mmCIF file of C-alpha atoms in Angstrom:
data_model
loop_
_atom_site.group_PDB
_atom_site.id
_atom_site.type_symbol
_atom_site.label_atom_id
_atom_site.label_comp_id
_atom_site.label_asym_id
_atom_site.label_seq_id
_atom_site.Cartn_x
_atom_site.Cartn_y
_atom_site.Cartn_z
ATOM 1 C CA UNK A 1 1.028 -0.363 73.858
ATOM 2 C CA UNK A 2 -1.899 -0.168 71.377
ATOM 3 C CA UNK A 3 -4.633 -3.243 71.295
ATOM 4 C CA UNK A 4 -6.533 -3.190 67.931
ATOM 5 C CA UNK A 5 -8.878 -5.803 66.567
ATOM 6 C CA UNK A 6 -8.492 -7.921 62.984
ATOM 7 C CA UNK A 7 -7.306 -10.276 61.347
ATOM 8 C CA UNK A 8 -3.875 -11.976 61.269
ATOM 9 C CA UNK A 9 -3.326 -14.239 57.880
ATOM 10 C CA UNK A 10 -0.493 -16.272 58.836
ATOM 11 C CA UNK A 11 1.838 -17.847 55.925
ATOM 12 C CA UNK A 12 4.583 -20.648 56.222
ATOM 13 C CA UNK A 13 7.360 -19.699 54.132
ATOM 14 C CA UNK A 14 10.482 -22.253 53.093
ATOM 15 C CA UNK A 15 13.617 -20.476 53.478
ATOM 16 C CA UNK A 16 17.495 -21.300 53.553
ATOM 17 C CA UNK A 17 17.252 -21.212 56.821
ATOM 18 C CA UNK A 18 14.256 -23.837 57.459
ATOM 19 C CA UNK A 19 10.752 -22.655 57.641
ATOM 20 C CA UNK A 20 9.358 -19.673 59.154
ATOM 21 C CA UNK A 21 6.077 -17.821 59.202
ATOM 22 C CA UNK A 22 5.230 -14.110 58.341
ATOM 23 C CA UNK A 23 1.779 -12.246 59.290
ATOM 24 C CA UNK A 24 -0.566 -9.837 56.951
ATOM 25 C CA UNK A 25 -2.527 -7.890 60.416
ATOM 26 C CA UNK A 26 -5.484 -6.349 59.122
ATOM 27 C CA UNK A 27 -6.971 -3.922 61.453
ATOM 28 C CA UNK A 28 -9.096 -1.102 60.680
ATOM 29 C CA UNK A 29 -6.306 1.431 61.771
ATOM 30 C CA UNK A 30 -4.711 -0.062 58.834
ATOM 31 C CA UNK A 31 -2.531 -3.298 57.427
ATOM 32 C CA UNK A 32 0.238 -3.705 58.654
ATOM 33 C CA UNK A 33 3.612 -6.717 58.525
ATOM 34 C CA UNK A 34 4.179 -8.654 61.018
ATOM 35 C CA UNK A 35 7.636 -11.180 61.072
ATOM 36 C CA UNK A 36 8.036 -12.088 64.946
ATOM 37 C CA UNK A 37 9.288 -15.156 66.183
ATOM 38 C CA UNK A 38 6.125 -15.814 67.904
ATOM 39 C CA UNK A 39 4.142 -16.367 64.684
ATOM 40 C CA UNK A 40 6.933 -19.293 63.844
ATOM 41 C CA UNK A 41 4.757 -21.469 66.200
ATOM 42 C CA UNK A 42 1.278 -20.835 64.375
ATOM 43 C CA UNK A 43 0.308 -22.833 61.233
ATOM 44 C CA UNK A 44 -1.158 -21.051 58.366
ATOM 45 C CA UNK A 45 -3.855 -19.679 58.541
ATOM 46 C CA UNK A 46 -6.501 -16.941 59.768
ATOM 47 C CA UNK A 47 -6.728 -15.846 63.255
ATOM 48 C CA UNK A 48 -9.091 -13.631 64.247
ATOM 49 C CA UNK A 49 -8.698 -11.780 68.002
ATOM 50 C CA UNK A 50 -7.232 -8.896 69.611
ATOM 51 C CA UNK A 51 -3.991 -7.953 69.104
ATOM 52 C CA UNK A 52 -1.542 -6.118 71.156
ATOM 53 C CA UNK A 53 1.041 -3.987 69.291
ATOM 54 C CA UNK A 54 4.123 -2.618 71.249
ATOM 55 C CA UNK A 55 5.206 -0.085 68.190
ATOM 56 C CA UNK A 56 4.810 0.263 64.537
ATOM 57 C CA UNK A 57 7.830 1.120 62.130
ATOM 58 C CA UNK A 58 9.314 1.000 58.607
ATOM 59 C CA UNK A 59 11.184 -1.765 57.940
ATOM 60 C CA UNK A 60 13.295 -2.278 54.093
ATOM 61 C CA UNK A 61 14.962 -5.473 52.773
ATOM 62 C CA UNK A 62 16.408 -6.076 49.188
ATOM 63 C CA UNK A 63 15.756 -9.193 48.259
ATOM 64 C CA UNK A 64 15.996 -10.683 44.648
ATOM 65 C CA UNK A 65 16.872 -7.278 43.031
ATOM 66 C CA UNK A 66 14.241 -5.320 44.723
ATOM 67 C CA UNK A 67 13.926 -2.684 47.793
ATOM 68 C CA UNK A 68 10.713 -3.213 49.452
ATOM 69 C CA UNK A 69 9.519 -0.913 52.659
ATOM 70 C CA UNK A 70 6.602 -2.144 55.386
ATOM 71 C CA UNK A 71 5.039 -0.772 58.037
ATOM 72 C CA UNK A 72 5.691 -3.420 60.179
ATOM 73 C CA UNK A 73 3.660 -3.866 64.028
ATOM 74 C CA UNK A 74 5.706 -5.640 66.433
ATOM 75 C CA UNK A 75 3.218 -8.152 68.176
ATOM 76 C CA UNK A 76 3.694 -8.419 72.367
ATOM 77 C CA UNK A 77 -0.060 -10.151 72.993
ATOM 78 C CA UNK A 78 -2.268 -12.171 70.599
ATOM 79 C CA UNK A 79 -5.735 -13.038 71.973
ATOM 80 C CA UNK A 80 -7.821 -14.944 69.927
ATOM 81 C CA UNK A 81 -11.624 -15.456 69.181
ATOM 82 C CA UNK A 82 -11.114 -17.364 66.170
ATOM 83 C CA UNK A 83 -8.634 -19.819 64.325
ATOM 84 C CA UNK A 84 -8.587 -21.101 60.831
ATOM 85 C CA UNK A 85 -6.014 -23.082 60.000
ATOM 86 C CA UNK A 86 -5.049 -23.791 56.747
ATOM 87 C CA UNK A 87 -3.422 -22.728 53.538
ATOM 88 C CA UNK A 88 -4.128 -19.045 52.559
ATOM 89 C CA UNK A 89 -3.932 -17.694 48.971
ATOM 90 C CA UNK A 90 -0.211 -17.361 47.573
ATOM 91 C CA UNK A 91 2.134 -14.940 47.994
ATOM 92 C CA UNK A 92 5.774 -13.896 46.599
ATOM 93 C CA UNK A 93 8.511 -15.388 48.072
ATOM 94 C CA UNK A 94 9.520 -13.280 51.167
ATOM 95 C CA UNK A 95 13.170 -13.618 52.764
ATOM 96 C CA UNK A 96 13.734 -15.194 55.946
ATOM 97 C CA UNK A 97 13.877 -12.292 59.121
ATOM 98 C CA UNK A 98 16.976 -14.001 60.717
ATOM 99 C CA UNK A 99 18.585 -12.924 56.920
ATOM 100 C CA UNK A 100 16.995 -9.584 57.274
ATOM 101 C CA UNK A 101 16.352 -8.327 60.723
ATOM 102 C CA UNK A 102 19.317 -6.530 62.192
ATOM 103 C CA UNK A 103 19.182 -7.853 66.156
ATOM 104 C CA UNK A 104 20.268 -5.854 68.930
ATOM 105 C CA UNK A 105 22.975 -7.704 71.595
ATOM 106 C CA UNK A 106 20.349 -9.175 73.852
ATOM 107 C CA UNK A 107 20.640 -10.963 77.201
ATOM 108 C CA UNK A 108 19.511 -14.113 77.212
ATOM 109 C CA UNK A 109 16.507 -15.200 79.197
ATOM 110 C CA UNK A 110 16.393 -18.729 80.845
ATOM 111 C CA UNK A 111 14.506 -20.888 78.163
ATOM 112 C CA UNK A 112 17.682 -19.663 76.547
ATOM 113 C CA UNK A 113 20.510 -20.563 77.925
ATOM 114 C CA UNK A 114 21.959 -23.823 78.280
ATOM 115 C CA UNK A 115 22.898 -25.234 81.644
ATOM 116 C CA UNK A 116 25.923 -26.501 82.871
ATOM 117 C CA UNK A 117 25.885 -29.792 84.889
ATOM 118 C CA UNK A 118 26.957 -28.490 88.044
ATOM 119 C CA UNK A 119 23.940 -26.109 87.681
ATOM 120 C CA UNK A 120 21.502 -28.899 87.459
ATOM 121 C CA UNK A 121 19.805 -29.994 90.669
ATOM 122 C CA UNK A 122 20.881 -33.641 91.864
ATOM 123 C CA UNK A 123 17.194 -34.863 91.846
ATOM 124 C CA UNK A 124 17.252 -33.859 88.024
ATOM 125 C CA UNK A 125 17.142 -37.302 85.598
ATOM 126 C CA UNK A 126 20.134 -38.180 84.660
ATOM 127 C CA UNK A 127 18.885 -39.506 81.458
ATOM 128 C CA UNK A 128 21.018 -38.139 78.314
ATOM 129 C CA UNK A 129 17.728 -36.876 76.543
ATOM 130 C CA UNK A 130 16.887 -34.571 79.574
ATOM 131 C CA UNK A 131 20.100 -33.515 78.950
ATOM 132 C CA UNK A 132 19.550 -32.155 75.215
ATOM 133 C CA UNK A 133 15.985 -31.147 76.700
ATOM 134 C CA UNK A 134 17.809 -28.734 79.287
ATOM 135 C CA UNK A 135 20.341 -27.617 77.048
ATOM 136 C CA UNK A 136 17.968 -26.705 74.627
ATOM 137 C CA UNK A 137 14.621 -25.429 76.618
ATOM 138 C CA UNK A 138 16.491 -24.364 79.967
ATOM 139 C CA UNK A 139 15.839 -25.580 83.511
ATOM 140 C CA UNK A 140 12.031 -24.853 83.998
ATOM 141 C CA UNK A 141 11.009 -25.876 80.612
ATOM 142 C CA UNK A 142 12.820 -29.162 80.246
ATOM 143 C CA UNK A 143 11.196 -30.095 83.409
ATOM 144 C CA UNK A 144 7.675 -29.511 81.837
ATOM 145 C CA UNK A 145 8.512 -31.179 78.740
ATOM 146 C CA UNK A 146 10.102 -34.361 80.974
ATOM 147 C CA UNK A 147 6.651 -34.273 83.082
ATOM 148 C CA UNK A 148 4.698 -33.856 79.687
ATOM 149 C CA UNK A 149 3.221 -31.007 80.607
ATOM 150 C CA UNK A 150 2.037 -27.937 78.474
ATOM 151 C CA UNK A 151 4.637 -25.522 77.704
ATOM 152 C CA UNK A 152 5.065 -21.984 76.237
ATOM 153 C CA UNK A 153 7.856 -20.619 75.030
ATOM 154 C CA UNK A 154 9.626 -17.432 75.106
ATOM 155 C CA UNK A 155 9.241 -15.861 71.901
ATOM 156 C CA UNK A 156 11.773 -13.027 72.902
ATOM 157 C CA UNK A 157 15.106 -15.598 72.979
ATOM 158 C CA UNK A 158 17.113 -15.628 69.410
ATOM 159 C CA UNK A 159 14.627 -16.474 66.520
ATOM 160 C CA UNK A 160 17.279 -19.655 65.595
ATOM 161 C CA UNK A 161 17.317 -20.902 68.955
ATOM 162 C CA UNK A 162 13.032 -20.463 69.438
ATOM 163 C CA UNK A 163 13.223 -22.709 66.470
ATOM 164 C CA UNK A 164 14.965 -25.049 67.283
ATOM 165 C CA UNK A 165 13.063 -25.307 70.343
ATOM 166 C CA UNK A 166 9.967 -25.322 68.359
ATOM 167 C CA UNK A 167 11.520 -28.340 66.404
ATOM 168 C CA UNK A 168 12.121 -30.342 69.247
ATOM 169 C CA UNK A 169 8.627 -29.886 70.661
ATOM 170 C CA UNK A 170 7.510 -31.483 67.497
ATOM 171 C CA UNK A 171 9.623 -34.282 67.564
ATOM 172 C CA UNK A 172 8.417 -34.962 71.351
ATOM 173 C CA UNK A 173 5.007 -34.984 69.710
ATOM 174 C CA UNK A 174 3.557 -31.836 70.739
ATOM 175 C CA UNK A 175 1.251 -29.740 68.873
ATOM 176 C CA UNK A 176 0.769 -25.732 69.531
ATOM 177 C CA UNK A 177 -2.875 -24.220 70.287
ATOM 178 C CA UNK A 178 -3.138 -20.892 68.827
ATOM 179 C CA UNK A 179 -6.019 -19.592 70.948
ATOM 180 C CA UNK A 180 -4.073 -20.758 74.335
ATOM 181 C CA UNK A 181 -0.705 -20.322 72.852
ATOM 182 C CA UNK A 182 0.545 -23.343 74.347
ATOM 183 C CA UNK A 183 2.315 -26.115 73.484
ATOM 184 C CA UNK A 184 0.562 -29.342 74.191
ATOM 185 C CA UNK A 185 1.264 -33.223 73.824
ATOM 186 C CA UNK A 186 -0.841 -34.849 71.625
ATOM 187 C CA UNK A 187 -3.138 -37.196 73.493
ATOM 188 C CA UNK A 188 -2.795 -40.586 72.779
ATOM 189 C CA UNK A 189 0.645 -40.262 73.178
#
């Protein structure tokens, strides 16, 4: 793993399959692309920090009649020192990763994996909207977002399913911190 300092320009991008965000790191190693799920949680924007880069590697897509080749860094760690939110300057239309990105079979970690009722401890609510909760944020996260606590979520499960997950934080009425990169109800609330 390789920690380099810069700049990570975030952009929200409207695609077929809902919105998603892709990263511009700018380092002084180099620039690189970044298109993890993690950055799907960010709004756009400039975020300065440290960033910690598992491996670097060419990545090509054709999209609307054209081959284009990045370097791409794939983002583990993001500590920040600074956040900007906020539109950044335009860029061309970029296609969605889940349209793209060629996933290996992966094993699904808890936050992913919905939970059968006999599973579910008996102290659990019963209430049908813990239910969705659980089936879509998995045991230990439903509980925090029942309790309304701050959650953070796994950015390593299916990039459709951390959406939707994403979503449905929204609609509870959270809102993510970048520097803490937490999910957080608003107060008020």
């Amino acid at each position: 793993m390789i920690k380099l300092s810069g700049t990570l320009v975030i952009k929200e991008i409207k695609g077929a399959n809902g919105k998603f965000c892709v990263g511009d790191l700018t380092t002084p190693e180099g620039d690189f692309k970044v298109k993890e799920p993690i950055l799907d949680q960010f709004a756009e924007g400039r975020y300065e920090g440290e960033f910690s880069v598992e491996r670097f590697y060419l990545s090509s897509y054709v999209w609307r009649g054209k081959s284009t080749t990045d370097i791409r860094a794939k983002l583990v760690d993001i500590n920040l020192s600074e956040a900007v939110e906020g539109e950044q300057e335009a860029t061309p239309s970029e296609p969605d990763p889940i349209m793209t990105d060629i996933q290996p079979a992966q094993v699904p970690s808890d936050s992913a994996v919905p939970v059968p009722a006999a599973v579910v401890s008996e102290d659990a609510p019963q209430d049908p909207k813990y239910r969705e909760l659980l089936e879509l944020l998995g045991n230990e996260l439903a509980e925090l977002a029942w309790e309304s606590k701050p959650i953070k979520l796994d950015p390593t499960v299916d990039r459709a399913m951390f959406r939707r997950q994403r979503d449905m934080l929204k609609t509870l009425g959270y809102t993510f911190d970048a520097k803490e990169q937490q999910w957080h109800l608003k107060s008020g609330d």
